[in-house]
PDB file of C-alpha atoms and ligand atoms in Angstrom:
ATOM      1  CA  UNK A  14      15.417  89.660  14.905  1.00 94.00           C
ATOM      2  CA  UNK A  15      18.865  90.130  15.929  1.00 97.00           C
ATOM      3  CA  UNK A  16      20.134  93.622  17.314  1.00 97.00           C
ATOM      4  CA  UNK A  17      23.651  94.750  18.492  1.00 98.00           C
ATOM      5  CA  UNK A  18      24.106  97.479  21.031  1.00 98.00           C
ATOM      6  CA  UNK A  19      26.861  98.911  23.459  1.00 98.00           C
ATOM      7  CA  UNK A  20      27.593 101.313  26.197  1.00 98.00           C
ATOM      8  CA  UNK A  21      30.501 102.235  28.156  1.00 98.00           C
ATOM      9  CA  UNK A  22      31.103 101.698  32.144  1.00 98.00           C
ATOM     10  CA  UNK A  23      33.765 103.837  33.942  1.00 98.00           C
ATOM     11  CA  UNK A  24      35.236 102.177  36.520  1.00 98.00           C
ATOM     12  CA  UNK A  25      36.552 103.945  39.632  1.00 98.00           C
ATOM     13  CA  UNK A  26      38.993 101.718  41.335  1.00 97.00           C
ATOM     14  CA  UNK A  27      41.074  99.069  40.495  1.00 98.00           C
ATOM     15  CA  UNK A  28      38.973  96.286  41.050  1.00 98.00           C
ATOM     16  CA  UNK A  29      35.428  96.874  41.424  1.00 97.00           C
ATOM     17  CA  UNK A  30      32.038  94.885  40.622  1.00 97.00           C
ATOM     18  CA  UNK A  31      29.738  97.124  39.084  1.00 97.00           C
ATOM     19  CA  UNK A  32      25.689  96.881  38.914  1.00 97.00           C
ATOM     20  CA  UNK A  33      24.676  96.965  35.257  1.00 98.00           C
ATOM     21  CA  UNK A  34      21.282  95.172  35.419  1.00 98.00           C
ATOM     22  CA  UNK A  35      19.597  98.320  34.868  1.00 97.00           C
ATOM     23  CA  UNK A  36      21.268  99.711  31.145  1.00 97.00           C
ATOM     24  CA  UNK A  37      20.778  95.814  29.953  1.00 97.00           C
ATOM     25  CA  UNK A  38      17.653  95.710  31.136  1.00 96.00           C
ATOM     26  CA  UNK A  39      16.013  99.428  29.839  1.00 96.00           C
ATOM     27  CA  UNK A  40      17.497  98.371  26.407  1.00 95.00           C
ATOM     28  CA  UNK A  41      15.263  94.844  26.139  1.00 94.00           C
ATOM     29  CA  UNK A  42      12.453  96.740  27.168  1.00 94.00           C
ATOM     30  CA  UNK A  43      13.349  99.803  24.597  1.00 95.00           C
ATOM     31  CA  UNK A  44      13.720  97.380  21.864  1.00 95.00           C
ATOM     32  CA  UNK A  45      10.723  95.848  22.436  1.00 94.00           C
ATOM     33  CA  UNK A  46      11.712  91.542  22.782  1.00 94.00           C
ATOM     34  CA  UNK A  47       8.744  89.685  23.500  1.00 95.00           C
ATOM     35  CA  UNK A  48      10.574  86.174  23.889  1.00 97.00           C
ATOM     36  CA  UNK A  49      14.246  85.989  22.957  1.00 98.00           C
ATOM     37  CA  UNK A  50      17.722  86.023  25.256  1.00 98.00           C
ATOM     38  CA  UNK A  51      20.027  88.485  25.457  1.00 98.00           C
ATOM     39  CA  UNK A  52      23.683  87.866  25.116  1.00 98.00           C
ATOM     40  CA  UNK A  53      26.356  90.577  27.020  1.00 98.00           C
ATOM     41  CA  UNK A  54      29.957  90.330  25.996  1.00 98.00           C
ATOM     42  CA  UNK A  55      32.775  92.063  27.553  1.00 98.00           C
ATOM     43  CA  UNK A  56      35.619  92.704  24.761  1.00 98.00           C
ATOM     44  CA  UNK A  57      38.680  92.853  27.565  1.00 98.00           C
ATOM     45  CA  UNK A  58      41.580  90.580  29.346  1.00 98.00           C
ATOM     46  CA  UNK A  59      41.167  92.135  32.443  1.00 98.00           C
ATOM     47  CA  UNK A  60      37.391  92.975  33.035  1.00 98.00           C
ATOM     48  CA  UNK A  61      34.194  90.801  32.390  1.00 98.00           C
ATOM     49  CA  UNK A  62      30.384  90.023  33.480  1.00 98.00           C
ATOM     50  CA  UNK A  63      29.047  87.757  35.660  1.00 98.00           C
ATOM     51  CA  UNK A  64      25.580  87.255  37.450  1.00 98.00           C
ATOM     52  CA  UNK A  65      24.974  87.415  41.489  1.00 98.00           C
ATOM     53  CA  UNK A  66      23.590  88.830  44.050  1.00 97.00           C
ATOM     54  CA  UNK A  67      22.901  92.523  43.897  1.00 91.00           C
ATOM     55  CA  UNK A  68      20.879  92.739  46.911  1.00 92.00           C
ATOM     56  CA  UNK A  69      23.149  92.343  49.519  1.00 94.00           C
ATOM     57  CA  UNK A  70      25.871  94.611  48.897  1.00 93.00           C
ATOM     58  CA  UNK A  71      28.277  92.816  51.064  1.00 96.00           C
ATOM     59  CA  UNK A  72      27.720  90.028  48.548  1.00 97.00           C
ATOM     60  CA  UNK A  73      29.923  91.629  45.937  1.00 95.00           C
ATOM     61  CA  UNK A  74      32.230  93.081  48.469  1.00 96.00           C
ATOM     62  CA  UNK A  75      32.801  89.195  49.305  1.00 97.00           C
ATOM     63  CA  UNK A  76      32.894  87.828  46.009  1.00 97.00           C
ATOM     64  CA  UNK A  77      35.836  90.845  45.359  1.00 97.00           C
ATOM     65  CA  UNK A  78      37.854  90.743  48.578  1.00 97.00           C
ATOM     66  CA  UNK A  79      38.106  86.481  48.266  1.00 97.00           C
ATOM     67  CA  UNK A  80      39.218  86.656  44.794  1.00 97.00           C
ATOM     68  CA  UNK A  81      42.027  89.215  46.242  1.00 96.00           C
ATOM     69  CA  UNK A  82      42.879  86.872  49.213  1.00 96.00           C
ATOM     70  CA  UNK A  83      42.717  83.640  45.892  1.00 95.00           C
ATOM     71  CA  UNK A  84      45.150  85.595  43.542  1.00 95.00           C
ATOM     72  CA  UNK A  85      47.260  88.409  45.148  1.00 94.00           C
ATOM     73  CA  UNK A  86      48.418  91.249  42.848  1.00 93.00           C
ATOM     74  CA  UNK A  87      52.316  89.956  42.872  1.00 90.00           C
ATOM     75  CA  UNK A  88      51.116  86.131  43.176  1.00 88.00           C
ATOM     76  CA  UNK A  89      51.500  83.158  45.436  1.00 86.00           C
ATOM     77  CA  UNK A  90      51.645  79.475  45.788  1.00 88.00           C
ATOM     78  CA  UNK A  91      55.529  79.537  44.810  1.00 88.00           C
ATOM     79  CA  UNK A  92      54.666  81.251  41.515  1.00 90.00           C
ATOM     80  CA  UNK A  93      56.033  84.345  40.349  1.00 89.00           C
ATOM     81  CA  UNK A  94      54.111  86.383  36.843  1.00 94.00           C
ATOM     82  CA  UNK A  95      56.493  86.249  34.174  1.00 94.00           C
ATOM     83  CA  UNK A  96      53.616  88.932  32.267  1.00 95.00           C
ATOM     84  CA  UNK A  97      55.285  92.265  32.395  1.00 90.00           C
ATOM     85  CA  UNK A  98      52.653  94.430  32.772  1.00 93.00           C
ATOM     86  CA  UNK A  99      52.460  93.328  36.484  1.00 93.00           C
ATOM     87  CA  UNK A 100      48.440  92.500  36.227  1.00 97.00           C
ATOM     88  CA  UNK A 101      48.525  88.777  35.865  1.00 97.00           C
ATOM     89  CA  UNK A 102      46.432  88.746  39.001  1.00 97.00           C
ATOM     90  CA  UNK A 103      43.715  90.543  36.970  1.00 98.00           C
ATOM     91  CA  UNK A 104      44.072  88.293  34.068  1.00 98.00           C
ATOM     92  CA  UNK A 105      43.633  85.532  36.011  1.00 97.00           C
ATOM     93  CA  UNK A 106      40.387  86.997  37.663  1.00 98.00           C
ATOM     94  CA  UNK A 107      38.973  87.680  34.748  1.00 98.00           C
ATOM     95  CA  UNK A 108      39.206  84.303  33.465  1.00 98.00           C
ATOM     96  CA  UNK A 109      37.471  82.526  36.655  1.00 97.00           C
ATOM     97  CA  UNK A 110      34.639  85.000  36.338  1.00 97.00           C
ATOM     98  CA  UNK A 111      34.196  84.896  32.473  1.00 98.00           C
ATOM     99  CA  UNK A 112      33.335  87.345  29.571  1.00 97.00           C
ATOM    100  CA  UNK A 113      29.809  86.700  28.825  1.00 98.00           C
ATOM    101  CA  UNK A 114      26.603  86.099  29.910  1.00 98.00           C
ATOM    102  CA  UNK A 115      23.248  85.098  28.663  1.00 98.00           C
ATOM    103  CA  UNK A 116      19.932  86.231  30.228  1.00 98.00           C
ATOM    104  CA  UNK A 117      16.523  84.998  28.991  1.00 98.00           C
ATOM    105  CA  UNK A 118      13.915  87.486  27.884  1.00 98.00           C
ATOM    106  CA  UNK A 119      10.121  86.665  28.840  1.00 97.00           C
ATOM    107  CA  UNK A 120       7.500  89.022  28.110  1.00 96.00           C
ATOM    108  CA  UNK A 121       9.703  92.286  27.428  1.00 95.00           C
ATOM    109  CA  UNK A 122      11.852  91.403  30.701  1.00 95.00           C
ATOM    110  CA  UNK A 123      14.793  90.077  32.043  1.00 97.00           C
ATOM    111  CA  UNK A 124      14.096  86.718  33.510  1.00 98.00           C
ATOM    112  CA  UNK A 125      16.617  87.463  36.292  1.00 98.00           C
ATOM    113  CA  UNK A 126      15.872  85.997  39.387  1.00 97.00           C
ATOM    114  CA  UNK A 127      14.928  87.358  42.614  1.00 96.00           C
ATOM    115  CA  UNK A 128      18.293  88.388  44.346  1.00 96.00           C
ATOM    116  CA  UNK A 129      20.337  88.148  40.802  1.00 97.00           C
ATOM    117  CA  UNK A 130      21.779  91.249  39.398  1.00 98.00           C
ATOM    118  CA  UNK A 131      24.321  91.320  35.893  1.00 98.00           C
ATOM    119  CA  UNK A 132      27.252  92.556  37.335  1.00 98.00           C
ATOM    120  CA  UNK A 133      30.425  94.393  35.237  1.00 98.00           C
ATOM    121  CA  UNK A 134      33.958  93.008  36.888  1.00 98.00           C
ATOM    122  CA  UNK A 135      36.667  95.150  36.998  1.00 98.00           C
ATOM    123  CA  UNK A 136      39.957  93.930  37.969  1.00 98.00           C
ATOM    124  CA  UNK A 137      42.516  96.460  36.143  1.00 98.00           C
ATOM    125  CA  UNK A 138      41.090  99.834  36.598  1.00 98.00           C
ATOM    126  CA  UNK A 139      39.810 102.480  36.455  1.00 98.00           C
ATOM    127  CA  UNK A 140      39.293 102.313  32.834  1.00 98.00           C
ATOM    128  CA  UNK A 141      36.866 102.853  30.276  1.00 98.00           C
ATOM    129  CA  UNK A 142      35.529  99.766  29.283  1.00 98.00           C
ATOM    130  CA  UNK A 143      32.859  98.477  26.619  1.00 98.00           C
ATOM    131  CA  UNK A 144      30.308  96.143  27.173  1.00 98.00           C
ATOM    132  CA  UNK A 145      28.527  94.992  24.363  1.00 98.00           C
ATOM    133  CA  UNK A 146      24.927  93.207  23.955  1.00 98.00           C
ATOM    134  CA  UNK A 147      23.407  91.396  21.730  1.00 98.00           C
ATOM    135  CA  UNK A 148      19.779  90.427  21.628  1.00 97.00           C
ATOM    136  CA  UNK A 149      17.737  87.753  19.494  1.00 97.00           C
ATOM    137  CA  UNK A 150      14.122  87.305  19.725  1.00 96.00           C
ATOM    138  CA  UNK A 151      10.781  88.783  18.690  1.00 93.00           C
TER     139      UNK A 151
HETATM  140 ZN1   ZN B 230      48.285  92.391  31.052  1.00 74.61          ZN
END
């Protein structure tokens, strides 16, 4: 079987990594996937998903404040954003930390490993932002 499903994330702050392992992972369990994978796909330019750590939460402060330091909001290296909208930064974030994921699905769960959590990346916000799943299996 094949099922579609969504849900919305509000993001506080301009750029922000938000934990969204648990909403994934109560809708495989809901939906009752044996074996199968799940597929999440962010529909934006300037937010996206991505899997790491979620135990640590200095992890994702890292992973956010680098990427910051990487790709400053007005730009660098000699470069100025010809993009009017003045959030080529986040573009460019969004694009090193990709749109989509794909988790396998073992006996009704996640197969996520120990210290990995799916994580929503915001790098335009706050907005209201869609995050859509799709899950195959039986
Ligand atoms: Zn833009």
């Amino acid at each position: 079987m094949i099922i579609f499903d969504e849900f919305r994330v509000k993001t506080p702050e301009r750029q922000v990594l938000i934990d969204v392992t648990h909403e994934i992972d109560q809708r495989v369990r809901a939906y009752n996937v044996k074996e199968g994978v799940c597929r999440v796909y962010i529909p934006h330019t300037t937010a996206g998903i991505t899997i790491n750590e979620n135990a640590d939460p200095s992890v994702i402060k890292d992973i956010s404040n680098y990427l910051s330091k990487l790709i400053p909001k007005g730009g660098g290296l000699g470069y100025s954003f010809k993009h009017g909208e003045g959030n080529s930064d986040a573009h460019i974030k969004c694009s090193l930390t990709g749109h989509s994921i794909d988790v396998l699905i073992h006996e009704n769960r996640l197969m996520l490993g120990t210290w990995q959590g799916i994580l929503l990346t915001e790098y335009d916000g706050p907005r209201n932002r869609r995050v859509y799943i799709q899950i195959q299996g039986e």
